[in-house]
Short mmCIF file of C-alpha atoms and ligand atoms in Angstrom, two decimals:
data_model
loop_
_atom_site.label_atom_id
_atom_site.label_comp_id
_atom_site.label_asym_id
_atom_site.label_seq_id
_atom_site.Cartn_x
_atom_site.Cartn_y
_atom_site.Cartn_z
CA MET A 1 131.24 111.65 126.42
CA SER A 2 130.62 115.34 126.95
CA ARG A 3 129.40 116.20 123.45
CA CYS A 4 125.97 115.75 121.85
CA ARG A 5 125.49 112.60 119.74
CA ILE A 6 123.61 114.56 117.09
CA CYS A 7 125.31 117.96 116.80
CA ARG A 8 128.45 117.76 119.01
CA GLY A 9 127.08 120.57 121.23
CA LYS A 10 127.97 120.80 124.92
CA LEU A 11 126.00 118.63 127.38
CA ILE A 12 124.27 120.05 130.44
CA LYS A 13 123.32 117.75 133.35
CA ILE A 14 119.69 117.17 134.36
CA ILE A 15 120.24 114.41 136.96
CA ASP A 16 123.08 112.17 138.12
CA PHE A 17 121.99 108.64 139.13
CA GLY A 18 125.36 107.47 140.46
CA LYS A 19 126.38 103.95 139.38
CA ILE A 20 124.24 100.96 138.34
CA ALA A 21 124.93 97.45 137.03
CA LEU A 22 124.18 96.92 133.33
CA VAL A 23 120.47 96.12 133.06
CA GLY A 24 121.09 93.31 130.55
CA ASP A 25 123.75 91.57 132.63
CA PHE A 26 121.85 88.79 134.46
CA PRO A 27 124.38 86.90 136.60
CA LYS A 28 124.11 83.14 137.21
CA LYS A 29 125.30 83.62 140.79
CA LYS A 30 125.02 86.33 143.42
CA ILE A 31 128.39 87.87 142.63
CA LYS A 32 129.51 91.46 142.94
CA GLN A 33 128.93 93.09 139.57
CA LYS A 34 130.75 95.96 138.00
CA LYS A 35 128.72 99.18 138.11
CA TYR A 36 128.80 102.09 135.73
CA LYS A 37 128.02 105.78 136.10
CA ILE A 38 124.85 107.10 134.52
CA SER A 39 123.44 110.62 134.18
CA LEU A 40 120.78 112.36 132.10
CA ASN A 41 121.71 115.49 130.13
CA TYR A 42 120.51 117.77 127.37
CA CYS A 43 122.45 119.43 124.57
CA LYS A 44 122.96 123.16 124.92
CA ILE A 45 122.53 123.65 121.16
CA CYS A 46 119.94 121.18 119.77
CA LYS A 47 118.37 120.24 123.19
CA HIS A 48 118.58 116.50 122.46
CA VAL A 49 118.20 114.60 125.77
CA GLN A 50 120.81 111.87 126.30
CA ILE A 51 122.99 110.05 128.79
CA ALA A 52 126.64 111.10 128.95
CA GLU A 53 128.15 107.67 129.55
CA ILE A 54 128.88 105.70 126.39
CA LEU A 55 130.03 102.12 126.95
CA ASN A 56 131.63 99.72 124.52
CA PRO A 57 128.64 98.29 122.61
CA ASN A 58 130.13 94.80 122.87
CA LEU A 59 129.49 95.00 126.61
CA LEU A 60 125.82 95.62 125.92
CA PHE A 61 124.70 93.86 122.77
CA LYS A 62 126.88 90.81 121.99
CA GLU A 63 124.59 88.60 124.03
CA TYR A 64 121.17 90.12 124.12
CA PHE A 65 118.39 88.65 126.24
CA TRP A 66 115.43 90.32 124.63
CA GLU A 67 113.65 88.18 122.05
CA THR A 68 111.19 90.13 119.92
CA GLY A 69 108.84 87.21 119.42
CA ILE A 70 108.01 86.71 123.10
CA SER A 71 105.45 89.37 123.91
CA LYS A 72 101.95 89.16 122.43
CA SER A 73 101.74 92.94 122.38
CA ASN A 74 104.88 93.06 120.30
CA ILE A 75 103.51 90.57 117.77
CA TYR A 76 100.35 92.69 117.58
CA LEU A 77 102.51 95.76 116.88
CA MET A 78 104.36 93.93 114.12
CA GLU A 79 101.07 93.00 112.48
CA GLY A 80 99.98 96.64 112.77
CA ILE A 81 103.02 97.92 110.90
CA ILE A 82 102.41 95.40 108.10
CA LYS A 83 98.92 96.84 107.55
CA LYS A 84 100.40 100.35 107.42
CA ILE A 85 103.09 99.65 104.83
CA LYS A 86 100.63 98.28 102.29
CA ARG A 87 100.02 101.89 101.19
CA PHE A 88 103.62 101.98 99.93
CA LYS A 89 102.85 99.13 97.52
CA ILE A 90 105.14 96.54 99.02
CA ASN A 91 105.15 93.36 96.90
CA ALA A 92 107.16 90.25 96.00
CA LYS A 93 109.71 92.38 94.12
CA SER A 94 110.38 94.65 97.13
CA LYS A 95 113.61 94.42 99.05
CA VAL A 96 113.44 94.86 102.81
CA LEU A 97 116.23 95.52 105.29
CA GLU A 98 115.84 95.55 109.04
CA ILE A 99 118.42 97.19 111.29
CA ALA A 100 118.61 95.40 114.65
CA SER A 101 116.51 92.50 113.42
CA ASN A 102 116.77 90.73 116.78
CA ASP A 103 115.50 87.12 116.50
CA GLY A 104 114.09 87.67 112.98
CA SER A 105 110.42 87.59 114.05
CA PHE A 106 109.44 90.74 112.18
CA LEU A 107 111.22 89.81 108.94
CA GLU A 108 109.72 86.33 109.10
CA LEU A 109 106.25 87.91 109.11
CA ILE A 110 107.16 90.23 106.20
CA LYS A 111 108.59 87.35 104.19
CA LYS A 112 105.51 85.17 104.72
CA LYS A 113 103.14 88.00 103.91
CA PHE A 114 104.79 89.54 100.82
CA LYS A 115 107.14 86.76 99.60
CA CYS A 116 109.89 89.34 99.16
CA PHE A 117 113.63 89.45 99.82
CA VAL A 118 114.47 90.24 103.45
CA LEU A 119 117.76 90.86 105.21
CA GLY A 120 118.39 91.45 108.90
CA ILE A 121 121.38 93.06 110.61
CA ASP A 122 121.95 92.45 114.33
CA PRO A 123 125.12 92.23 116.42
CA ALA A 124 123.80 89.62 118.87
CA LYS A 125 125.28 86.26 117.85
CA ASN A 126 122.96 84.27 120.14
CA LEU A 127 119.92 85.72 118.35
CA LYS A 128 121.28 84.92 114.88
CA LYS A 129 120.83 81.23 115.66
CA ILE A 130 117.12 81.79 116.33
CA SER A 131 116.87 83.88 113.18
CA ASP A 132 118.58 81.13 111.12
CA LYS A 133 116.01 78.60 112.32
CA LYS A 134 113.29 80.90 110.98
CA LYS A 135 115.11 80.92 107.60
CA VAL A 136 115.56 84.67 107.79
CA LEU A 137 118.82 85.82 106.17
CA SER A 138 120.81 87.84 108.69
CA ILE A 139 124.28 89.24 109.31
CA SER A 140 125.79 89.61 112.81
CA ASP A 141 127.14 93.12 112.76
CA TYR A 142 126.55 96.74 113.74
CA PHE A 143 124.80 98.81 111.11
CA ASN A 144 126.73 101.93 110.13
CA SER A 145 127.87 103.89 107.13
CA LYS A 146 130.79 101.55 106.40
CA LEU A 147 128.62 98.42 106.51
CA SER A 148 126.01 100.12 104.32
CA ARG A 149 128.57 100.43 101.48
CA LYS A 150 129.41 96.73 101.76
CA LEU A 151 125.71 95.84 101.76
CA LEU A 152 125.15 98.04 98.70
CA SER A 153 127.75 96.23 96.65
CA ARG A 154 126.43 92.82 97.74
CA PHE A 155 122.64 93.34 97.72
CA GLY A 156 121.95 96.66 95.92
CA TYR A 157 119.38 99.24 97.07
CA PHE A 158 116.46 98.57 99.41
CA ASP A 159 112.85 99.74 99.04
CA PHE A 160 112.11 99.47 102.73
CA ILE A 161 114.41 99.88 105.68
CA PHE A 162 113.16 99.34 109.22
CA ALA A 163 114.80 100.44 112.44
CA ARG A 164 112.53 99.63 115.34
CA ASN A 165 113.72 100.50 118.83
CA VAL A 166 117.35 100.84 117.84
CA ILE A 167 118.10 104.52 117.28
CA ALA A 168 117.91 105.19 121.03
CA HIS A 169 120.61 102.56 121.58
CA VAL A 170 123.41 103.80 119.35
CA SER A 171 126.10 106.28 120.32
CA ASN A 172 126.25 107.79 116.85
CA PRO A 173 122.78 107.92 115.30
CA ASN A 174 124.10 109.93 112.35
CA GLU A 175 125.86 106.71 111.25
CA ILE A 176 122.50 104.89 110.98
CA PHE A 177 120.87 107.73 109.05
CA ASN A 178 123.86 108.03 106.74
CA GLY A 179 123.85 104.27 106.12
CA VAL A 180 120.14 104.40 105.33
CA LYS A 181 120.68 107.27 102.88
CA ASN A 182 123.30 105.13 101.09
CA LEU A 183 121.00 102.11 100.77
CA LEU A 184 117.52 103.54 100.17
CA THR A 185 116.01 103.61 96.66
CA ASP A 186 115.00 107.09 95.39
CA GLU A 187 111.36 106.60 96.43
CA GLY A 188 112.06 104.09 99.19
CA THR A 189 110.79 104.39 102.75
CA PHE A 190 112.72 104.27 105.99
CA ILE A 191 110.46 103.40 108.92
CA LEU A 192 111.80 104.16 112.34
CA GLU A 193 110.24 103.53 115.73
CA VAL A 194 111.56 105.18 118.84
CA PRO A 195 110.26 105.74 122.39
CA HIS A 196 109.01 109.31 122.49
CA LEU A 197 110.69 111.77 124.83
CA GLY A 198 107.27 113.43 125.12
CA ASN A 199 105.89 110.39 126.97
CA ILE A 200 109.01 109.80 129.01
CA PHE A 201 108.96 113.43 130.12
CA GLN A 202 105.21 113.85 130.58
CA PHE A 203 104.65 110.55 132.42
CA ASN A 204 107.93 110.51 134.28
CA GLN A 205 109.16 107.24 132.70
CA TYR A 206 112.70 107.53 134.00
CA ASP A 207 113.03 103.72 134.06
CA ASN A 208 113.91 104.17 130.38
CA ILE A 209 117.22 105.65 131.46
CA PHE A 210 119.96 103.01 131.36
CA HIS A 211 123.16 102.37 129.45
CA GLU A 212 121.49 100.71 126.46
CA HIS A 213 119.31 103.80 125.97
CA VAL A 214 121.73 106.47 125.01
CA GLY A 215 119.29 108.96 123.49
CA PHE A 216 115.72 110.06 124.28
CA HIS A 217 114.23 111.22 121.06
CA SER A 218 111.72 113.84 120.14
CA LEU A 219 110.33 114.37 116.66
CA LYS A 220 112.69 117.34 116.53
CA SER A 221 115.74 115.13 117.07
CA ILE A 222 114.60 112.82 114.25
CA ILE A 223 114.09 115.84 111.98
CA ASP A 224 117.61 117.06 112.88
CA LEU A 225 119.12 113.64 112.11
CA SER A 226 117.24 113.42 108.80
CA GLN A 227 118.37 116.88 107.73
CA ASN A 228 121.99 116.12 108.66
CA ASN A 229 121.90 113.16 106.27
CA SER A 230 119.94 114.38 103.23
CA LEU A 231 116.75 112.64 104.32
CA LYS A 232 113.31 114.04 105.19
CA ILE A 233 110.54 112.89 107.47
CA PHE A 234 107.24 112.89 105.56
CA ASP A 235 104.85 111.27 108.04
CA VAL A 236 104.65 110.32 111.69
CA GLU A 237 102.24 108.56 114.02
CA LYS A 238 102.08 107.82 117.71
CA ILE A 239 102.07 104.14 118.59
CA ASP A 240 101.40 102.24 121.77
CA SER A 241 104.85 100.69 122.12
CA GLN A 242 107.41 100.96 124.93
CA GLY A 243 105.08 103.25 126.87
CA GLY A 244 104.46 105.52 123.87
CA SER A 245 106.60 105.74 120.76
CA LEU A 246 106.82 107.61 117.50
CA ARG A 247 106.73 105.76 114.20
CA CYS A 248 108.47 107.99 111.67
CA TYR A 249 108.30 107.62 107.88
CA ILE A 250 111.41 108.99 106.24
CA CYS A 251 112.54 109.26 102.61
CA LYS A 252 115.31 110.82 100.59
CA LYS A 253 115.32 114.62 100.59
CA SER A 254 114.91 114.53 96.79
CA SER A 255 111.80 112.29 96.97
CA LYS A 256 108.47 113.54 95.57
CA LYS A 257 106.64 112.58 98.76
CA THR A 258 104.78 115.45 100.45
CA VAL A 259 105.06 116.13 104.16
CA SER A 260 101.98 115.26 106.23
CA LYS A 261 100.30 117.81 108.51
CA LYS A 262 100.90 115.43 111.41
CA VAL A 263 104.61 116.21 111.36
CA PHE A 264 103.89 119.88 112.13
CA GLN A 265 101.20 119.01 114.69
CA ILE A 266 103.43 116.75 116.76
CA PHE A 267 106.31 119.22 116.53
CA ASP A 268 104.04 121.95 117.93
CA LYS A 269 102.92 119.67 120.76
CA GLU A 270 106.53 119.02 121.69
CA LYS A 271 107.13 122.75 121.91
CA LYS A 272 104.10 123.13 124.19
CA LEU A 273 105.39 120.33 126.43
CA GLY A 274 108.62 122.28 126.85
CA LEU A 275 110.86 119.58 125.40
CA PHE A 276 113.27 122.14 123.97
CA TYR A 277 113.38 124.50 126.95
CA PRO A 278 116.11 124.12 129.63
CA LYS A 279 113.83 125.40 132.39
CA GLU A 280 111.28 122.62 131.72
CA LEU A 281 113.93 119.93 131.18
CA LYS A 282 115.54 120.68 134.53
CA LYS A 283 112.20 120.05 136.31
CA PHE A 284 112.55 116.39 135.35
CA LYS A 285 115.03 115.88 138.20
CA LEU A 286 112.53 116.79 140.93
CA LYS A 287 109.84 114.61 139.37
CA ILE A 288 112.19 111.62 139.31
CA LEU A 289 113.38 112.07 142.90
CA SER A 290 109.81 112.37 144.14
CA HIS A 291 108.80 109.14 142.33
CA ILE A 292 111.77 107.22 143.76
CA ASN A 293 110.67 108.30 147.22
CA SER A 294 107.06 107.23 146.83
CA MET A 295 108.16 103.87 145.38
CA LYS A 296 110.47 103.22 148.34
CA ASN A 297 107.81 104.31 150.84
CA LEU A 298 105.16 102.03 149.35
CA ILE A 299 107.39 98.94 149.43
CA GLN A 300 108.61 99.76 152.94
CA SER A 301 105.08 100.17 154.29
CA LEU A 302 104.06 96.79 152.81
CA LYS A 303 107.16 95.09 154.24
CA LEU A 304 106.28 96.50 157.68
CA LYS A 305 102.99 94.60 157.34
CA ASN A 306 104.99 91.43 156.48
CA LYS A 307 103.66 91.28 152.94
CA LYS A 308 105.38 89.11 150.35
CA ILE A 309 106.35 91.14 147.29
CA SER A 310 107.61 89.87 143.97
CA VAL A 311 108.16 91.55 140.62
CA TYR A 312 106.97 90.62 137.14
CA GLY A 313 109.10 91.25 134.07
CA ALA A 314 112.88 91.18 133.90
CA SER A 315 113.05 93.80 131.15
CA GLY A 316 115.82 96.38 131.03
CA LYS A 317 113.68 99.18 132.36
CA GLY A 318 112.53 97.05 135.26
CA GLN A 319 116.16 96.52 136.19
CA ALA A 320 116.81 100.25 136.03
CA LEU A 321 113.82 100.99 138.26
CA LEU A 322 114.79 98.34 140.84
CA GLN A 323 118.28 99.81 141.05
CA PHE A 324 117.21 103.47 141.16
CA CYS A 325 114.72 102.68 143.94
CA ASN A 326 117.10 100.30 145.72
CA LEU A 327 114.63 97.38 145.63
CA ARG A 328 116.67 94.22 146.13
CA TYR A 329 116.62 90.57 147.16
CA ASN A 330 116.19 91.63 150.80
CA ASN A 331 112.79 93.24 150.20
CA ILE A 332 111.68 91.53 146.95
CA ASP A 333 111.21 87.74 147.03
CA CYS A 334 111.27 86.74 143.43
CA ALA A 335 111.19 87.97 139.82
CA TYR A 336 109.03 86.27 137.19
CA ASP A 337 109.77 86.36 133.49
CA LYS A 338 108.80 84.36 130.42
CA SER A 339 112.26 84.44 128.90
CA LYS A 340 113.95 81.05 129.33
CA LEU A 341 117.30 82.80 128.86
CA LYS A 342 116.78 84.72 132.09
CA GLN A 343 115.09 82.06 134.25
CA GLY A 344 117.41 80.66 136.92
CA ARG A 345 119.59 83.77 136.86
CA TYR A 346 119.55 86.85 139.12
CA THR A 347 118.49 90.42 138.44
CA PRO A 348 121.49 92.71 137.78
CA GLY A 349 122.75 94.64 140.79
CA THR A 350 119.73 93.68 142.93
CA PHE A 351 120.15 89.86 142.96
CA ILE A 352 116.53 88.75 142.90
CA LYS A 353 116.11 85.17 141.64
CA ILE A 354 114.27 84.92 138.29
CA LYS A 355 111.71 82.14 137.88
CA LYS A 356 109.18 81.12 135.27
CA PRO A 357 105.71 82.71 135.64
CA SER A 358 104.03 79.35 136.35
CA LYS A 359 105.84 79.39 139.74
CA LEU A 360 103.88 82.46 140.77
CA LYS A 361 101.31 81.38 143.37
CA ARG A 362 99.04 83.27 145.75
CA GLN A 363 100.70 81.36 148.65
CA ASN A 364 104.12 82.86 147.90
CA THR A 365 103.06 86.36 146.80
CA ASP A 366 100.79 89.09 148.19
CA TYR A 367 101.83 91.89 145.86
CA LEU A 368 103.19 91.65 142.35
CA LEU A 369 105.04 94.76 141.17
CA ILE A 370 104.64 94.98 137.40
CA LEU A 371 107.94 96.18 136.00
CA SER A 372 106.86 95.66 132.38
CA TRP A 373 104.04 98.11 133.03
CA ASN A 374 103.71 98.93 129.32
CA ILE A 375 102.11 95.47 128.89
CA LYS A 376 100.34 95.46 132.27
CA ASN A 377 96.96 94.44 130.84
CA GLU A 378 98.52 91.41 129.18
CA ILE A 379 100.19 90.42 132.47
CA ILE A 380 97.11 90.96 134.65
CA LYS A 381 95.04 88.88 132.24
CA GLN A 382 97.65 86.14 132.25
CA GLU A 383 97.82 86.09 136.06
CA LYS A 384 94.03 86.19 136.62
CA LYS A 385 94.21 83.14 138.91
CA PHE A 386 96.55 85.03 141.25
CA LYS A 387 94.18 87.99 141.15
CA HIS A 388 91.05 85.90 141.86
CA LYS A 389 92.73 84.46 144.94
CA GLY A 390 93.22 87.96 146.34
CA GLY A 391 96.66 88.76 144.94
CA LYS A 392 97.29 92.44 144.25
CA PHE A 393 99.27 94.23 141.58
CA ILE A 394 101.45 97.31 141.92
CA VAL A 395 101.76 99.51 138.84
CA PRO A 396 104.74 101.89 139.18
CA PHE A 397 103.79 104.65 136.69
CA PRO A 398 102.79 107.48 136.43
CA SER A 399 102.84 107.18 140.23
CA PRO A 400 102.96 103.91 142.23
CA ARG A 401 99.49 102.48 142.85
CA ILE A 402 97.91 99.21 143.97
CA ILE A 403 95.31 97.42 141.84
CA SER A 404 93.34 94.64 143.49
ZN1 LIG B 1 122.96 118.60 120.04
#
């Protein structure tokens, strides 16, 4: 793909990472995996930052290993959003749609709280089974304009549509916005959460760059997408999710809702950060290369002292970081993760065995590299026994550091 996902403008390269294995492809055996090219680019016209390599979504999302319900921080976030939407007078008569509903955890909460009609859309068939058990109505499919017309004839309009951590994953985000426009009631609210390019850029979070994350969004890119599809963003807030995200409140262009000052404030901040200026965007490459070097040097120096190093968290971004920094089974002993789906398998491209966290002991680990650094406090608290016995943690961002 050499054209922008939002405006079809020409793409200009920031950095080329070479080839990596898909970060969601956890093999059962140490077998040679197929690797795919990946590079970061910006659009010459609208400046949207994106990768240029678009893979068949079936490769990425048919069997998805991330279950929403697992992390405590995520449950806390879901409860937070429920408090926020009360101002829009959600009640038992409301109709709620979630795009990329994952295992149904969020809709289950909404249903319990407001006793309203909920519907989830998610392409992962393995997650639908979990969703069914929760008695959350869901359809295994990709949300787009075509599906939105089918949903309209079957279910009518929706008062609330949620899209949390999905817009960055799709190759054509205009399809999602267009589908939302088709399904939203005149005064309905579309709530979208997306990792903020501002944080990724400012704090050097290049571990967000992998094939599932096609686009890196700013408030500007969300405004552009809304305008393209007769929608308008009327409010926005920063949330502590995925290392710093934006929660955007969007409605139909014709809605009576007034636009909050915060929209202008965050837009101005983005300008000051240089998110729309090629000169600033190109600096990202040097920052990334320097971080990869310090990560490699730290691990190497510990290995020279015969230290045992393991990693915590088998999330997608952890797998990107391991591959970018070339940290593999030969210098990392073990990976720990709560997800039963991943335990017993190997990390993609780097072949580190994944075990359940209860196997983590001070005897087998000196340093624990926290790959899910966005929930580092939760992990450190959980592994306090390891810490009390002298175990140390490595936090990779903003720059690699040891916490004892
Ligand atoms: Zn563009």
